[in-house]
Short mmCIF file of C-alpha atoms in Angstrom, two decimals:
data_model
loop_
_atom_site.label_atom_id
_atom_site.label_comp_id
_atom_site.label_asym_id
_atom_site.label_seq_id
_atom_site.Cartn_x
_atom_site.Cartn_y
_atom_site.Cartn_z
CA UNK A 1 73.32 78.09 -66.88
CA UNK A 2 75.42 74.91 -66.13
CA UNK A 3 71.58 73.34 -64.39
CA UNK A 4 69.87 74.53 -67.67
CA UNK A 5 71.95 72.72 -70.01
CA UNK A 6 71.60 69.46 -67.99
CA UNK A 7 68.44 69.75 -67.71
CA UNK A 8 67.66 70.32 -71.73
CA UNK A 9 70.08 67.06 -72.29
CA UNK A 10 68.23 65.30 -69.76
CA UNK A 11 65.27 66.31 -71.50
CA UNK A 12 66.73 66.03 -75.00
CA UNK A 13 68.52 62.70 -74.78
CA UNK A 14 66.28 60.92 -72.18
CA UNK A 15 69.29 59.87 -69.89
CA UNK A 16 68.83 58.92 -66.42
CA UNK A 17 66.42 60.85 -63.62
CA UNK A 18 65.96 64.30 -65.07
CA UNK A 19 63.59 64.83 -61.47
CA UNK A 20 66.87 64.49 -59.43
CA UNK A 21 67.79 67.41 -60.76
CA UNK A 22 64.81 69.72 -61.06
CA UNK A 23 63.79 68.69 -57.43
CA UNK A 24 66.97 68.81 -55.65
CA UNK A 25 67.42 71.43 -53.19
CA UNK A 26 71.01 72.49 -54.15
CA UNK A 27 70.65 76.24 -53.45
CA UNK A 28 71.81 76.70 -57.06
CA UNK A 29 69.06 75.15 -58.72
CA UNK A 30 67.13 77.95 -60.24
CA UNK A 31 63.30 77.80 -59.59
CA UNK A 32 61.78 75.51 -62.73
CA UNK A 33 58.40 74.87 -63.74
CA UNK A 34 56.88 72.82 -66.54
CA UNK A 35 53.40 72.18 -68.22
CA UNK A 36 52.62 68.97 -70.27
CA UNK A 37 51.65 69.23 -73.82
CA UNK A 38 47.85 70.23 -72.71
CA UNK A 39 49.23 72.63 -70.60
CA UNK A 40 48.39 71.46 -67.39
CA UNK A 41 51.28 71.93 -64.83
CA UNK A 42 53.68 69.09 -64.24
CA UNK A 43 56.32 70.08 -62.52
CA UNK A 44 57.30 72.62 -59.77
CA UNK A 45 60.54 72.26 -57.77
CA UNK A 46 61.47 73.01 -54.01
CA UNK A 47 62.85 76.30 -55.80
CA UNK A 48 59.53 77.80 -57.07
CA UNK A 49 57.85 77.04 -53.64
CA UNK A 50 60.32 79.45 -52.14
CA UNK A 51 59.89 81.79 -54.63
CA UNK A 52 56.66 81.95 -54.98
CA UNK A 53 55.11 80.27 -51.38
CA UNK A 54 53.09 77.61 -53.74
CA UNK A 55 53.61 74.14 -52.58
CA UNK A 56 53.96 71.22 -55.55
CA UNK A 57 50.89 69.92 -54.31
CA UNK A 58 48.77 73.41 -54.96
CA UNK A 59 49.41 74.03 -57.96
CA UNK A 60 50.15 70.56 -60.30
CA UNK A 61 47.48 69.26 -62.48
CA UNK A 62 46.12 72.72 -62.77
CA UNK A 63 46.16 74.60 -66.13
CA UNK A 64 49.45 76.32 -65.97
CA UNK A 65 47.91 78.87 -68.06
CA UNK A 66 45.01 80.57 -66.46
CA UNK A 67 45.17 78.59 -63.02
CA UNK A 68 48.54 78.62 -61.59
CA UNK A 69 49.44 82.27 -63.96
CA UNK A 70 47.12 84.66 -64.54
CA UNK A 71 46.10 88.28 -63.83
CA UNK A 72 42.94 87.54 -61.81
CA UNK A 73 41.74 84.79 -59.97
CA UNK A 74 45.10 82.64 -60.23
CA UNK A 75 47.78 81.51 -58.02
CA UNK A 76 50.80 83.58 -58.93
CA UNK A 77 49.09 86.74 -60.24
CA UNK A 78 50.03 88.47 -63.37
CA UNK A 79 49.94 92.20 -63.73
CA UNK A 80 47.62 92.38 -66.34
CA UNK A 81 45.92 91.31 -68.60
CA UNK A 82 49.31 92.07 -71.10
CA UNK A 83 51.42 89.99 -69.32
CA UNK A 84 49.42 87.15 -69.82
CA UNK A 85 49.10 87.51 -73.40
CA UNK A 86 52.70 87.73 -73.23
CA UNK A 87 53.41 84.43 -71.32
CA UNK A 88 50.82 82.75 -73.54
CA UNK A 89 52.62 83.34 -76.24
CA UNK A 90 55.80 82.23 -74.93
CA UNK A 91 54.61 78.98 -73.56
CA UNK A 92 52.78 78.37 -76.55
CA UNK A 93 56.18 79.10 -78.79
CA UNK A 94 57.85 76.16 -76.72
CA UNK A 95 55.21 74.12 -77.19
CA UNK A 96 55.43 74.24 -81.10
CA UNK A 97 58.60 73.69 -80.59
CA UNK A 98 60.12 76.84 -81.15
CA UNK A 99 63.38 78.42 -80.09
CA UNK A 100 62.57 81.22 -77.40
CA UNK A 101 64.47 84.06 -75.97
CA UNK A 102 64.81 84.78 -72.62
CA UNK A 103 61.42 86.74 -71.96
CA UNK A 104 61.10 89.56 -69.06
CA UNK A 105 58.23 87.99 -66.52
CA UNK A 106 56.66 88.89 -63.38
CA UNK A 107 54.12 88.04 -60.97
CA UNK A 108 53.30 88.33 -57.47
CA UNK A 109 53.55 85.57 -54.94
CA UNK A 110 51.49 84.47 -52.32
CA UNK A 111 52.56 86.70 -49.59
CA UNK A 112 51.98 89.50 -52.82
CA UNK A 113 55.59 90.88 -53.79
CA UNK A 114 56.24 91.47 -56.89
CA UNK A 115 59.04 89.57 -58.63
CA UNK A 116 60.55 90.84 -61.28
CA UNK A 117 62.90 87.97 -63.47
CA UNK A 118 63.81 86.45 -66.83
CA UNK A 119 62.13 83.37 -67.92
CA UNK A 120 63.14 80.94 -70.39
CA UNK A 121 60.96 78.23 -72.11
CA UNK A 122 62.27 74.85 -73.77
CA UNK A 123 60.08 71.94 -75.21
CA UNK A 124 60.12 68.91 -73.52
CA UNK A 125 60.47 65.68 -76.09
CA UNK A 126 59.82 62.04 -75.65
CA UNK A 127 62.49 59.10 -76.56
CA UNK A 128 60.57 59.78 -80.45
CA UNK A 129 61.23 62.83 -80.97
CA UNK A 130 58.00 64.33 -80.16
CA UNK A 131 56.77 67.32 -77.61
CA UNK A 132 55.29 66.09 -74.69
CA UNK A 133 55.44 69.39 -73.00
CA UNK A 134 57.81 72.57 -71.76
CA UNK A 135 59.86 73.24 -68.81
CA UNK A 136 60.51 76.82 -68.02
CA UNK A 137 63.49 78.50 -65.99
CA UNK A 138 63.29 81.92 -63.99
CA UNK A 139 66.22 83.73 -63.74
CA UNK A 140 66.46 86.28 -61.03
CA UNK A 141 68.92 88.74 -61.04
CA UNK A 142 71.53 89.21 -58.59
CA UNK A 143 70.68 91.96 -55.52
CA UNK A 144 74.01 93.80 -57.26
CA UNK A 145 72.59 93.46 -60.67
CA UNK A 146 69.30 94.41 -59.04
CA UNK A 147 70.07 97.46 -57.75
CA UNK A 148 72.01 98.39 -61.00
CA UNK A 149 68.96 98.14 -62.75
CA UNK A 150 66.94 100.02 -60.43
CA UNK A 151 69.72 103.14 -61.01
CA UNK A 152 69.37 102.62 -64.77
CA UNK A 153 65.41 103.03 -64.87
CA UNK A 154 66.08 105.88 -62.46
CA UNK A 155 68.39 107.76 -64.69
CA UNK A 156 66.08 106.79 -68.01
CA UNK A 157 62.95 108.19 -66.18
CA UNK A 158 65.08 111.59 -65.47
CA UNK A 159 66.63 111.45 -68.74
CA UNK A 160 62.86 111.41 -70.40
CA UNK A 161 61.96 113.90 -68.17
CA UNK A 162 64.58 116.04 -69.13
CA UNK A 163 63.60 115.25 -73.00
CA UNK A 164 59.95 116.64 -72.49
CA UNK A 165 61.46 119.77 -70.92
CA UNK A 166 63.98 120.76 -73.32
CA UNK A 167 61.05 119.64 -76.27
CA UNK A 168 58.32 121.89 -74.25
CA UNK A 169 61.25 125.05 -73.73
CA UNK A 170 62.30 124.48 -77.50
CA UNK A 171 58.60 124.37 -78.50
CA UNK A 172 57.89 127.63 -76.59
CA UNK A 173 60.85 129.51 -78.22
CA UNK A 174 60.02 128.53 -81.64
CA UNK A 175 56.47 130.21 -80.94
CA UNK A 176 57.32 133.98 -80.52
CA UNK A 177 60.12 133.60 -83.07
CA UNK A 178 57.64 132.66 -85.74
CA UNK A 179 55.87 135.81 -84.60
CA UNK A 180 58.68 137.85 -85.23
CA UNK A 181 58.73 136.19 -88.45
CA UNK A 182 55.64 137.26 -89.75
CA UNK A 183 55.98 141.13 -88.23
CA UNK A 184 59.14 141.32 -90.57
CA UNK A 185 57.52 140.12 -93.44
CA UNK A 186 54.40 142.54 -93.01
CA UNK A 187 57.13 145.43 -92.22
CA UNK A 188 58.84 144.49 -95.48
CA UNK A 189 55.70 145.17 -97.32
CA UNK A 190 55.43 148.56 -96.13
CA UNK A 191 57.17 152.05 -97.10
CA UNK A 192 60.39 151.36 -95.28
CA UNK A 193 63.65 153.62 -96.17
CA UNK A 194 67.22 151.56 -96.58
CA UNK A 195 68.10 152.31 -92.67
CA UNK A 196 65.04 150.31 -92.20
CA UNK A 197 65.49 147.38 -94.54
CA UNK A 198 69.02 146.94 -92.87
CA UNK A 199 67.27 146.50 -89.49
CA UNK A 200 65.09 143.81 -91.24
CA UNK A 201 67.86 142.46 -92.78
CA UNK A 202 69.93 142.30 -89.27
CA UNK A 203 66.79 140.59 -87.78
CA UNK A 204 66.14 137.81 -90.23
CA UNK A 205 69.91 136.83 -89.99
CA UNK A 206 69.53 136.53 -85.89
CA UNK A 207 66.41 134.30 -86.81
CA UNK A 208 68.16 132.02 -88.65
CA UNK A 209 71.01 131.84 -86.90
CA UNK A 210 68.45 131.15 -83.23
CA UNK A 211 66.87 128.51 -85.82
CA UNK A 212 70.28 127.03 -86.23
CA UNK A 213 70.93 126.96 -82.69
CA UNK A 214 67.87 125.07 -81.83
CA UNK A 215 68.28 123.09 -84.50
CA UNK A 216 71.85 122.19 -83.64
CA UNK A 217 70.81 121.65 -79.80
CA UNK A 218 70.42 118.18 -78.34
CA UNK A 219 69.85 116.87 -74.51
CA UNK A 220 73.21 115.76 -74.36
CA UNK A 221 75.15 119.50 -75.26
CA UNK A 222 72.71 121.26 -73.00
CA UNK A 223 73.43 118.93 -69.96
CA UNK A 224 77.09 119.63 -70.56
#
């Protein structure tokens, strides 16, 4: 974060040699990229070459958007066709100049993993005030943070899959109780004596108090 914000007053202020920083090969400069305001790629630092395998020389003066990025047919390959849309829109947000939000993004590099990061977009202006392009950031989690995040998806896949269970079991329960329903009613329509009508009367209460139960019954309570 310390990089970013010299960068953007590099960028913002036009002070000195922001390249010195983008291309230096400090271990803790995160992997940057930029486009001009056409979109064709101007910059690409030692740090995206080892994280994505691309040299500088392979991928600037290419369209950043459907050359270097994309989900066919590009250098760093995109998912889908979603993703794209999605880093379009991004890209084209800093490019009108507007504040962005760190964006989930992924591609695949040369070798083909996937990486999986967080990339944030900020215009580029001239000495006048005007955009002359974007330079973007990827943030890649730490192998702790990772990890962590692996676990959570883990636990919100079983967690869903829990959910569909206990909404199939509750589903199936209601069924034959809504049976039972309608037997009492048609029962209560017949020549019953008062023994009878008690029974009825004992039934519909354990209905409603199962219908409360259900009702009452959440993922959480039946886990514990």
């Amino acid at each position: 974060m310390t990089v970013h914000k010299l960068v953007m007053d590099k960028f913002t202020r036009v002070e000195g040699d922001y390249k010195a920083i983008i291309h230096n090969p400090n271990p803790l400069i995160p992997p940057i990229f930029g486009a001009d305001e056409f979109g064709w790629c101007c910059e690409w630092n030692a740090a995206m070459t080892k994280l994505t395998g691309w040299h500088k020389e392979e991928v600037l003066d290419k369209m950043l958007l459907g050359e270097v990025f994309d989900s066919r047919n590009a250098s760093c390959l995109l998912k889908n066709k979603d993703a794209f849309v999605s880093l379009c829109a991004v890209i084209n947000s800093g490019l009108a100049g507007k504040e962005t939000e760190k964006a989930p993004f992924g591609f695949f590099n040369r070798s083909g993993k996937y990486t999986e990061c967080l990339l944030s977009v900020n215009r580029r202006q001239n000495e006048d005030g005007l955009i002359t392009g974007v330079f973007c950031f990827i943030h890649i989690p730490s192998h702790e943070l990772q990890q962590a995040l692996q676990v959570q998806q883990a636990s919100e896949q079983a967690s869903l899959k829990r959910l569909k269970a206990f909404s199939y079991m509750r589903h199936a329960i209601n069924n034959p109780l809504s049976g039972m329903l309608y037997s009492r009613k048609a029962l209560k329509n017949t020549d019953l004596n008062e023994e009878q009508m008690r029974q009825i009367h004992v039934s519909d209460n354990c209905h409603h108090q199962l219908n409360k139960i259900l009702a009452d019954l959440d993922q959480d309570s039946i886990m514990e």
